[in-house]
Short mmCIF file of C-alpha atoms in Angstrom, two decimals:
data_model
loop_
_atom_site.label_atom_id
_atom_site.label_comp_id
_atom_site.label_asym_id
_atom_site.label_seq_id
_atom_site.Cartn_x
_atom_site.Cartn_y
_atom_site.Cartn_z
CA MET O 1 0.00 0.00 0.00
CA SER O 2 1.42 3.42 -0.97
CA ASN O 3 1.26 6.55 1.13
CA ASP O 4 -1.48 7.98 -1.11
CA GLY O 5 -3.75 4.97 -0.89
CA ALA O 6 -2.93 3.01 -4.04
CA TRP O 7 -1.72 -0.55 -3.79
CA ILE O 8 1.58 -1.34 -5.49
CA HIS O 9 2.82 -4.85 -6.06
CA ASP O 10 6.06 -5.27 -4.13
CA VAL O 11 8.12 -7.48 -6.46
CA ALA O 12 8.86 -7.93 -10.14
CA THR O 13 6.62 -10.32 -12.05
CA GLY O 14 6.56 -12.16 -15.36
CA PRO O 15 9.85 -12.25 -17.30
CA ALA O 16 11.44 -9.75 -14.90
CA ALA O 17 10.88 -12.07 -11.92
CA LYS O 18 12.95 -14.76 -13.63
CA VAL O 19 15.82 -12.31 -14.13
CA VAL O 20 15.63 -11.25 -10.48
CA GLU O 21 15.97 -14.87 -9.35
CA LYS O 22 19.26 -15.16 -11.24
CA HIS O 23 20.71 -12.17 -9.39
CA ARG O 24 20.15 -12.91 -5.70
CA GLU O 25 23.75 -13.75 -4.82
CA PRO O 26 26.10 -11.06 -3.43
CA GLN O 27 28.27 -9.28 -6.02
CA GLU O 28 30.62 -6.32 -6.01
CA LEU O 29 27.84 -4.36 -7.74
CA ILE O 30 24.49 -4.08 -5.95
CA PHE O 31 21.60 -2.81 -8.08
CA TYR O 32 18.87 -1.04 -6.09
CA SER O 33 15.70 -1.26 -8.12
CA GLY O 34 12.00 -0.52 -8.29
CA TRP O 35 10.52 -3.01 -10.74
CA PHE O 36 7.86 -0.56 -11.95
CA CYS O 37 10.17 2.38 -12.71
CA PRO O 38 11.14 3.21 -16.32
CA TYR O 39 14.34 4.90 -15.14
CA VAL O 40 15.31 1.73 -13.30
CA GLN O 41 14.66 -0.29 -16.42
CA ARG O 42 17.22 1.78 -18.35
CA THR O 43 20.02 0.69 -16.05
CA TRP O 44 18.65 -2.83 -15.83
CA ILE O 45 18.66 -3.16 -19.62
CA ALA O 46 22.29 -2.01 -19.72
CA LEU O 47 23.28 -4.53 -17.05
CA GLU O 48 21.61 -7.34 -18.95
CA GLU O 49 22.97 -6.26 -22.33
CA LYS O 50 26.52 -6.27 -21.02
CA GLY O 51 26.18 -9.41 -18.92
CA ILE O 52 27.62 -7.73 -15.84
CA PRO O 53 27.37 -9.69 -12.55
CA TYR O 54 25.11 -7.83 -10.11
CA GLN O 55 22.96 -8.40 -7.06
CA TYR O 56 19.37 -7.24 -7.39
CA LYS O 57 17.72 -5.53 -4.43
CA GLU O 58 14.14 -4.24 -4.57
CA VAL O 59 13.50 -0.93 -2.79
CA ASN O 60 10.11 -0.18 -1.26
CA PRO O 61 9.42 3.34 -2.62
CA TYR O 62 7.25 4.24 0.36
CA LYS O 63 9.33 2.70 3.13
CA LYS O 64 12.95 3.31 2.25
CA GLU O 65 15.54 1.74 4.53
CA LYS O 66 18.12 3.94 6.22
CA HIS O 67 20.98 2.31 4.31
CA PHE O 68 19.38 3.09 0.95
CA LEU O 69 18.88 6.74 1.88
CA GLU O 70 22.56 6.88 2.77
CA ILE O 71 23.34 5.62 -0.72
CA ASN O 72 20.99 8.07 -2.45
CA PRO O 73 19.76 10.97 -0.30
CA LYS O 74 17.14 11.72 -2.97
CA GLY O 75 15.55 8.39 -2.13
CA LEU O 76 15.12 7.59 -5.81
CA VAL O 77 15.89 4.45 -7.80
CA PRO O 78 17.92 3.29 -9.61
CA ALA O 79 21.04 3.38 -7.51
CA ILE O 80 24.04 1.12 -7.14
CA GLU O 81 26.74 0.24 -4.68
CA TYR O 82 30.02 -0.56 -6.39
CA LYS O 83 32.79 -1.87 -4.17
CA GLY O 84 31.10 -0.11 -1.26
CA LYS O 85 30.68 3.22 -3.07
CA ALA O 86 27.32 4.70 -4.06
CA LEU O 87 26.10 6.14 -7.37
CA TYR O 88 22.70 7.03 -8.82
CA GLU O 89 20.85 8.60 -11.83
CA SER O 90 19.91 6.16 -14.59
CA LEU O 91 21.92 7.43 -17.55
CA ILE O 92 24.95 8.25 -15.40
CA LEU O 93 24.84 4.68 -14.17
CA CYS O 94 24.66 3.37 -17.73
CA GLU O 95 27.77 5.35 -18.67
CA PHE O 96 29.51 4.23 -15.50
CA LEU O 97 28.95 0.59 -16.45
CA GLU O 98 30.83 1.17 -19.71
CA ASP O 99 33.82 2.59 -17.82
CA ALA O 100 33.81 0.10 -14.95
CA TYR O 101 33.23 -3.02 -17.06
CA PRO O 102 34.96 -2.39 -20.42
CA SER O 103 35.50 -6.10 -21.06
CA TYR O 104 31.77 -6.81 -20.80
CA GLY O 105 30.14 -5.94 -24.06
CA PRO O 106 28.60 -4.63 -26.22
CA ASN O 107 29.76 -1.05 -25.73
CA LEU O 108 26.52 0.91 -25.63
CA LEU O 109 28.33 4.25 -25.94
CA THR O 110 30.67 3.14 -28.75
CA THR O 111 34.39 3.94 -28.73
CA ASP O 112 34.27 6.64 -31.41
CA PRO O 113 34.47 10.15 -29.86
CA TYR O 114 32.07 11.70 -32.37
CA ALA O 115 29.50 8.91 -32.06
CA LYS O 116 29.72 9.11 -28.28
CA ALA O 117 29.01 12.86 -28.32
CA TYR O 118 26.19 12.33 -30.82
CA ILE O 119 24.61 9.75 -28.53
CA ARG O 120 24.75 12.19 -25.62
CA ILE O 121 22.99 14.89 -27.67
CA TRP O 122 20.03 12.57 -28.23
CA LEU O 123 20.06 11.28 -24.67
CA ASP O 124 19.61 14.90 -23.64
CA PHE O 125 16.73 15.28 -26.09
CA ILE O 126 15.00 12.20 -24.70
CA SER O 127 15.46 13.36 -21.12
CA LYS O 128 14.49 17.01 -21.60
CA THR O 129 11.86 16.77 -24.33
CA ILE O 130 10.39 13.30 -24.88
CA VAL O 131 10.05 12.09 -21.29
CA PRO O 132 8.54 15.32 -19.86
CA THR O 133 6.08 15.59 -22.76
CA ASN O 134 5.06 11.96 -22.23
CA LEU O 135 4.34 12.68 -18.57
CA ARG O 136 2.48 15.92 -19.29
CA LEU O 137 0.28 14.06 -21.77
CA THR O 138 -0.39 11.27 -19.29
CA MET O 139 -1.33 13.68 -16.50
CA ALA O 140 -3.36 16.17 -18.59
CA GLN O 141 -7.05 16.32 -17.69
CA ASP O 142 -8.29 18.96 -20.11
CA PRO O 143 -9.13 17.51 -23.59
CA ALA O 144 -7.63 20.53 -25.34
CA LYS O 145 -4.38 20.12 -23.41
CA GLN O 146 -4.36 16.41 -24.15
CA LYS O 147 -4.61 17.17 -27.87
CA GLU O 148 -1.87 19.80 -27.62
CA TYR O 149 0.51 17.53 -25.73
CA LEU O 150 -0.20 14.59 -28.04
CA GLN O 151 0.83 16.71 -31.01
CA GLU O 152 3.98 17.79 -29.18
CA TYR O 153 4.77 14.22 -28.22
CA ASN O 154 4.31 12.88 -31.73
CA GLU O 155 6.49 15.64 -33.14
CA ALA O 156 9.25 14.93 -30.63
CA LEU O 157 9.21 11.24 -31.55
CA ARG O 158 9.34 12.13 -35.25
CA THR O 159 12.34 14.33 -34.55
CA LEU O 160 14.12 11.42 -32.87
CA MET O 161 13.24 9.07 -35.71
CA GLY O 162 14.44 11.64 -38.23
CA LYS O 163 17.94 11.12 -36.87
CA ALA O 164 17.75 7.32 -36.60
CA LYS O 165 19.71 5.29 -39.13
CA GLY O 166 17.70 2.09 -38.61
CA PRO O 167 16.97 -0.52 -37.58
CA TYR O 168 18.30 0.85 -34.25
CA PHE O 169 19.10 4.51 -33.66
CA LEU O 170 22.72 4.18 -34.78
CA GLY O 171 21.98 1.55 -37.39
CA GLU O 172 22.75 -2.11 -36.79
CA GLU O 173 24.32 -1.28 -33.41
CA PHE O 174 22.13 -1.24 -30.28
CA SER O 175 23.17 1.82 -28.27
CA LEU O 176 22.42 3.82 -25.17
CA VAL O 177 19.89 5.91 -27.11
CA ASP O 178 17.82 2.75 -27.61
CA VAL O 179 18.24 1.89 -23.94
CA ALA O 180 17.08 5.36 -22.88
CA ILE O 181 13.80 5.33 -24.83
CA ALA O 182 12.88 1.62 -24.56
CA PRO O 183 11.07 1.76 -21.16
CA TRP O 184 8.66 4.41 -22.44
CA ILE O 185 7.99 2.36 -25.57
CA LEU O 186 7.00 -0.63 -23.42
CA ARG O 187 4.62 1.60 -21.48
CA ASP O 188 3.09 3.45 -24.43
CA TYR O 189 -0.04 1.29 -24.25
CA VAL O 190 -1.11 3.64 -21.44
CA LEU O 191 -1.24 6.53 -23.89
CA SER O 192 -2.82 4.35 -26.58
CA GLU O 193 -5.66 3.34 -24.29
CA ASN O 194 -6.23 6.72 -22.67
CA ARG O 195 -4.81 9.63 -24.67
CA GLY O 196 -5.35 8.88 -28.38
CA TYR O 197 -1.73 8.03 -29.11
CA SER O 198 -0.74 5.41 -31.65
CA ARG O 199 2.62 4.31 -32.97
CA GLU O 200 1.24 4.48 -36.50
CA GLY O 201 0.17 8.06 -35.83
CA VAL O 202 3.81 9.00 -35.30
CA SER O 203 5.23 7.29 -38.40
CA PRO O 204 5.70 3.85 -39.96
CA GLU O 205 9.37 4.06 -39.01
CA TRP O 206 8.52 4.71 -35.37
CA LYS O 207 6.13 1.75 -35.31
CA ALA O 208 8.79 -0.58 -36.74
CA TYR O 209 11.39 0.74 -34.29
CA CYS O 210 9.07 0.19 -31.32
CA GLU O 211 8.30 -3.36 -32.39
CA LEU O 212 12.00 -4.11 -32.74
CA LEU O 213 12.93 -2.71 -29.33
CA GLU O 214 10.14 -4.37 -27.37
CA LYS O 215 11.27 -7.79 -28.64
CA ARG O 216 14.91 -7.38 -27.67
CA PRO O 217 15.61 -9.84 -24.78
CA SER O 218 17.24 -7.28 -22.47
CA VAL O 219 14.17 -5.06 -22.85
CA ALA O 220 11.42 -7.68 -22.75
CA ASN O 221 12.99 -9.61 -19.87
CA THR O 222 13.24 -6.60 -17.54
CA PHE O 223 9.53 -5.76 -17.81
CA SER O 224 6.85 -6.96 -15.40
CA GLU O 225 3.23 -7.83 -16.10
CA LYS O 226 1.15 -4.84 -17.16
CA LYS O 227 -1.68 -5.53 -14.73
CA TYR O 228 0.57 -4.65 -11.81
CA LEU O 229 1.42 -1.28 -13.35
CA GLN O 230 -2.21 -0.24 -13.64
CA PRO O 231 -2.66 1.11 -10.06
CA ILE O 232 0.41 3.30 -10.60
CA TYR O 233 -0.68 4.70 -13.95
CA ASN O 234 -4.22 5.29 -12.71
CA ARG O 235 -2.78 7.93 -10.40
CA TYR O 236 -0.93 9.64 -13.27
CA LEU O 237 -3.98 9.48 -15.53
CA SER O 238 -6.08 11.15 -12.83
CA ASP O 239 -3.28 13.63 -12.01
CA THR O 240 -3.09 12.51 -8.39
CA ALA O 241 0.38 10.94 -8.48
CA GLN O 242 2.79 12.24 -5.86
CA SER O 243 6.06 11.07 -7.41
CA ALA O 244 8.98 13.48 -7.66
CA GLY O 245 8.45 13.77 -11.40
CA ALA O 246 4.73 14.50 -11.13
CA GLN O 247 5.24 17.12 -8.46
CA ALA O 248 8.03 18.77 -10.47
CA LEU O 249 5.86 19.09 -13.58
CA ARG O 250 2.99 20.58 -11.60
CA ALA O 251 5.43 23.15 -10.21
CA GLY O 252 6.78 23.94 -13.67
CA LYS O 253 10.17 22.46 -12.84
CA ALA O 254 12.40 19.94 -14.58
CA ILE O 255 11.93 16.27 -13.71
CA PRO O 256 14.57 15.42 -11.08
#
């Protein structure tokens, strides 16, 4: 039960539960997770893509243990402990994994300096444009605002696809850009069922890209059953969610 009255399942389910079971043993890297969180899934996808040994630990978002708050004073997941040292923020963690585990591949950032900078440009676009617009659309109550945000969201996705080489963002190579957007693709059924969004409405290329990403093992296997996400998304759809991101958008601030 959450602190605003909505029940949240306390463990990963479906394919994700099977992955969790494989990562119970202690490792030098401890992954603090919330199974439901798209930001968590970014880091989880990277861990699975690279085959890095890690210990999975689920964090109760409404009853955080003292040790976890010492690791991340923000109280947000994902976070990791690496050789006793703490780090957090999903994309920072993904980049850290490339530096800390260079022999575990593939390299999701590439080794080419230009390509690496290019990836970071589009990671910034996803974080500052696509994700906030997605959340605004989900939370919007006024039909006119829903229509406005849907147009903005579709245009942002078209912009991203306009730079994609296909089949993945960089071409044949799966990269951190794909990792960064994949969790929101898996959850786009929420917008399809409630806000008039469709993959086809963005572009045929976007639809094909989404279908490719959602089938990739590292993406599909770190996702829980949709029915357990419904109580969470009901709060966003009714604009009653009290997450840090929801509160920031209401206050006109950037998502933390």
